[in-house]
CSV table of C-alpha atoms in Angstrom, one decimal:
chain,number,residue,atom,x,y,z
X,1,SER,CA,11.9,-1.9,13.1
X,2,GLU,CA,10.8,-2.3,9.4
X,3,GLU,CA,7.4,-3.4,10.6
X,4,LEU,CA,6.9,-0.4,12.8
X,5,ALA,CA,8.0,1.9,9.8
X,6,GLU,CA,5.3,0.2,7.7
X,7,PHE,CA,2.7,0.6,10.4
X,8,VAL,CA,3.5,4.3,10.8
X,9,GLY,CA,2.9,4.6,7.1
X,10,ILE,CA,-0.5,2.8,7.4
X,11,LEU,CA,-1.4,5.1,10.3
X,12,LEU,CA,-0.5,8.2,8.4
X,13,GLY,CA,-2.7,6.9,5.6
X,14,ASP,CA,-5.8,5.5,6.9
X,15,GLY,CA,-5.2,5.5,10.7
X,16,HIS,CA,-6.6,7.5,13.6
X,17,ILE,CA,-5.7,7.8,17.2
X,18,THR,CA,-7.7,8.9,20.1
X,19,PRO,CA,-6.5,9.2,23.8
X,20,THR,CA,-7.2,5.4,24.3
X,21,GLN,CA,-7.5,3.8,20.9
X,22,VAL,CA,-5.5,3.1,17.7
X,23,THR,CA,-7.8,2.6,14.6
X,24,VAL,CA,-7.2,2.0,11.0
X,25,THR,CA,-10.2,2.3,8.6
X,26,LEU,CA,-9.7,0.3,5.5
X,27,GLY,CA,-12.6,0.6,3.1
X,28,LYS,CA,-13.6,-2.7,1.8
X,29,LYS,CA,-10.0,-4.2,1.6
X,30,ASP,CA,-10.9,-7.3,3.6
X,31,VAL,CA,-7.7,-9.3,2.8
X,32,TYR,CA,-5.5,-6.3,3.8
X,33,THR,CA,-7.5,-6.0,7.0
X,34,GLU,CA,-6.0,-9.3,8.1
X,35,TYR,CA,-2.5,-8.1,7.3
X,36,VAL,CA,-3.0,-4.9,9.3
X,37,ALA,CA,-4.4,-6.8,12.3
X,38,GLY,CA,-1.4,-9.1,12.2
X,39,LEU,CA,1.0,-6.1,12.2
X,40,MET,CA,-0.8,-4.6,15.2
X,41,LYS,CA,-0.7,-7.9,17.1
X,42,GLY,CA,3.0,-8.5,16.4
X,43,LEU,CA,4.1,-4.9,17.2
X,44,PHE,CA,2.1,-4.2,20.3
X,45,SER,CA,1.3,-7.7,21.7
X,46,CYS,CA,-2.4,-6.7,21.6
X,47,SER,CA,-5.6,-8.5,20.3
X,48,PRO,CA,-7.0,-6.1,17.6
X,49,LYS,CA,-10.7,-6.3,16.9
X,50,THR,CA,-12.3,-5.8,13.5
X,51,ILE,CA,-15.7,-4.4,12.8
X,52,THR,CA,-17.6,-3.6,9.6
X,53,THR,CA,-19.5,-0.3,9.3
X,54,LYS,CA,-23.0,-0.2,7.8
X,55,ASP,CA,-21.5,0.7,4.4
X,56,GLY,CA,-19.2,-2.2,4.4
X,57,HIS,CA,-15.9,-0.5,5.5
X,58,PHE,CA,-13.6,-2.6,7.7
X,59,VAL,CA,-12.2,-1.0,10.8
X,60,VAL,CA,-9.3,-2.6,12.7
X,61,TYR,CA,-8.5,-1.3,16.2
X,62,PHE,CA,-7.1,-1.9,19.7
X,63,GLY,CA,-7.2,0.0,22.9
X,64,SER,CA,-4.0,1.2,24.7
X,65,ALA,CA,-3.5,4.6,26.2
X,66,ARG,CA,0.2,3.7,26.7
X,67,VAL,CA,0.8,3.0,23.0
X,68,VAL,CA,-1.2,6.1,22.1
X,69,ARG,CA,1.2,8.3,24.3
X,70,TRP,CA,4.1,6.5,22.7
X,71,LEU,CA,2.8,7.2,19.2
X,72,LEU,CA,2.3,10.9,20.1
X,73,LYS,CA,5.8,11.2,21.4
X,74,MET,CA,7.0,9.8,18.1
X,75,GLY,CA,5.3,12.8,16.3
X,76,LEU,CA,1.9,11.4,15.3
X,77,CYS,CA,-1.2,13.3,16.3
X,78,PHE,CA,-5.0,13.2,16.9
X,79,ASN,CA,-6.0,15.2,13.9
X,80,LYS,CA,-3.5,14.7,11.0
X,81,VAL,CA,-4.8,17.3,8.6
X,82,LYS,CA,-5.4,20.1,11.1
X,83,SER,CA,-1.9,19.4,12.7
X,84,GLN,CA,-0.3,19.0,9.3
X,85,VAL,CA,1.4,15.9,10.4
X,86,ASP,CA,4.8,14.8,9.0
X,87,ILE,CA,6.5,11.5,8.8
X,88,PRO,CA,8.7,10.8,11.8
X,89,ARG,CA,12.4,11.6,11.2
X,90,TRP,CA,13.5,8.0,12.2
X,91,CYS,CA,11.6,6.7,9.2
X,92,LEU,CA,14.0,8.5,6.9
X,93,SER,CA,17.1,7.2,8.7
X,94,ARG,CA,17.6,4.0,6.8
X,95,ARG,CA,16.7,2.7,3.3
X,96,ASP,CA,14.6,-0.2,4.7
X,97,PHE,CA,12.6,2.1,7.0
X,98,MET,CA,12.0,4.5,4.1
X,99,LYS,CA,10.8,1.6,1.8
X,100,ASN,CA,8.5,0.2,4.5
X,101,THR,CA,7.0,3.6,5.3
X,102,VAL,CA,6.2,4.3,1.7
X,103,ARG,CA,4.6,0.9,1.3
X,104,GLY,CA,2.3,1.6,4.3
X,105,LEU,CA,1.4,5.0,2.8
X,106,VAL,CA,0.8,3.8,-0.8
X,107,ASP,CA,-1.1,0.6,0.5
X,108,THR,CA,-3.6,2.8,2.3
X,109,ASP,CA,-3.7,6.3,0.6
X,110,GLY,CA,-2.4,5.2,-2.8
X,111,SER,CA,-4.0,4.0,-6.0
X,112,VAL,CA,-2.8,2.2,-9.2
X,113,TYR,CA,-4.4,3.6,-12.3
X,114,ARG,CA,-4.3,2.7,-16.0
X,115,LEU,CA,-3.6,5.8,-18.2
X,116,LYS,CA,-4.0,6.1,-21.8
X,117,HIS,CA,-0.3,5.4,-22.4
X,118,GLY,CA,0.9,3.5,-19.4
X,119,VAL,CA,0.1,3.1,-15.7
X,120,GLN,CA,0.5,5.3,-12.7
X,121,ILE,CA,0.9,4.9,-8.9
X,122,SER,CA,-0.5,7.8,-7.1
X,123,PHE,CA,-0.4,8.8,-3.4
X,124,CYS,CA,-2.8,11.3,-2.0
X,125,ASN,CA,-2.8,12.9,1.4
X,126,ARG,CA,-4.0,16.3,2.8
X,127,SER,CA,-0.9,17.1,5.0
X,128,ARG,CA,1.6,19.1,2.9
X,129,PRO,CA,4.6,18.2,5.1
X,130,LEU,CA,3.7,14.5,4.8
X,131,LEU,CA,3.5,14.8,1.0
X,132,GLU,CA,6.9,16.6,0.9
X,133,SER,CA,8.5,13.9,3.1
X,134,ALA,CA,7.0,11.0,1.0
X,135,ARG,CA,8.3,12.8,-2.1
X,136,LEU,CA,11.8,13.2,-0.5
X,137,ILE,CA,11.8,9.5,0.4
X,138,LEU,CA,11.0,8.4,-3.1
X,139,SER,CA,13.7,10.7,-4.4
X,140,LYS,CA,16.3,9.4,-1.9
X,141,LEU,CA,15.4,5.8,-2.9
X,142,GLY,CA,16.2,6.7,-6.6
X,143,PHE,CA,12.6,7.3,-8.0
X,144,THR,CA,11.5,10.3,-10.0
X,145,PRO,CA,8.3,11.2,-8.4
X,146,SER,CA,6.2,14.0,-9.8
X,147,LYS,CA,5.9,17.4,-8.2
X,148,ILE,CA,3.1,17.8,-5.6
X,149,SER,CA,-0.1,18.4,-7.6
X,150,GLY,CA,-3.0,19.4,-5.3
X,151,PHE,CA,-2.8,16.6,-2.6
X,152,ASN,CA,-1.1,14.0,-4.9
X,153,ILE,CA,2.3,12.7,-5.9
X,154,TYR,CA,2.7,10.2,-8.8
X,155,LEU,CA,5.1,7.7,-10.2
X,156,THR,CA,4.5,7.3,-13.9
X,157,LYS,CA,7.9,6.2,-15.6
X,158,ARG,CA,7.7,2.4,-16.4
X,159,LYS,CA,11.2,1.8,-14.9
X,160,ASP,CA,10.1,3.5,-11.6
X,161,LEU,CA,6.9,1.4,-11.5
X,162,ILE,CA,8.8,-1.8,-12.0
X,163,ARG,CA,11.3,-0.9,-9.5
X,164,TYR,CA,8.6,0.0,-7.1
X,165,PHE,CA,7.0,-3.4,-7.5
X,166,ASP,CA,10.4,-5.2,-7.1
X,167,GLU,CA,11.9,-3.2,-4.3
X,168,ILE,CA,8.9,-2.0,-2.3
X,169,GLY,CA,5.9,-3.9,-3.4
X,170,PHE,CA,2.4,-4.0,-2.1
X,171,ASN,CA,1.0,-5.8,0.9
X,172,ASN,CA,-2.5,-4.6,-0.2
X,173,LYS,CA,-3.4,-7.4,-2.6
X,174,LYS,CA,-6.0,-5.1,-4.4
X,175,HIS,CA,-3.2,-2.7,-5.4
X,176,ARG,CA,-0.8,-5.6,-6.2
X,177,ASN,CA,-3.4,-7.4,-8.4
X,178,ARG,CA,-4.3,-4.2,-10.2
X,179,PHE,CA,-0.6,-3.4,-10.8
X,180,LEU,CA,0.0,-6.9,-12.3
X,181,GLU,CA,-3.1,-6.7,-14.5
X,182,PHE,CA,-2.2,-3.2,-15.9
X,183,MET,CA,1.4,-4.0,-16.3
X,184,GLY,CA,0.9,-7.4,-18.0
X,185,GLY,CA,2.7,-9.4,-15.3
X,186,SER,CA,1.7,-12.4,-13.4
X,187,ASP,CA,1.6,-13.2,-9.6
X,188,SER,CA,3.8,-16.3,-10.1
X,189,GLY,CA,6.9,-14.2,-10.2
X,190,ASN,CA,8.3,-10.9,-11.4
X,191,SER,CA,7.6,-11.3,-15.0
X,192,ILE,CA,7.1,-7.7,-15.9
X,193,ALA,CA,9.4,-6.5,-18.7
X,194,LEU,CA,11.0,-3.2,-19.3
C-alpha cells in the first residue's frame, strides 16, 4: 500500500528494528511523532508507545516479533549501514509507491535549506545502495537530482522543488513550514510561483 511504502521510507531513514521491536527515533519533531504513531497503528493494528529521551528526542515504538520477521523478509535489516540496506524492489514498482517512499525518506533523513540563490532539499543516508535507489526513484518521477555527493543527494532546481511540494509533499510539518517560508508560499494553498 502507499502507507506501507511511506513507512518503509521512514524506517529506512530514522527507524531501527530489533528481533522483537520496531522503533523510529525522530529527534524533537513532536508533531511528526503523532503522524508516525498513527501510521504504525493503521498498518499493524498495534498500540505504539512514545517516549522522550533525556535530550528531548521522541521515540515511537511497538513490539511484534511477527512484524519484524515480515519486515526482514521484505529486505529490511537490523543494521542498515553495516548491511548497506536498499529500498525494497516493490517500492519502485508503481509511481504512488515511489512517491510515498521518497516522502518517508525525506521527512526523516532529509532537510530543507536556504541557499545564497535559492532553496535546496537534501537527503542524507549512509547506505550507498539506498542513495542510488532514491536517486533512481527521483529520476523515474521526472526530477533532476544531483549526483551522490558524500552521503547526500540534492534537489535544487526551482521547478523540481515546486513539483516535489505539489506531487510528493511533506508530512513532517517542520520541513513543510521551512519550505513554504523559504519559497515564499503560504500554507493556505499552493501559492508558490515558478
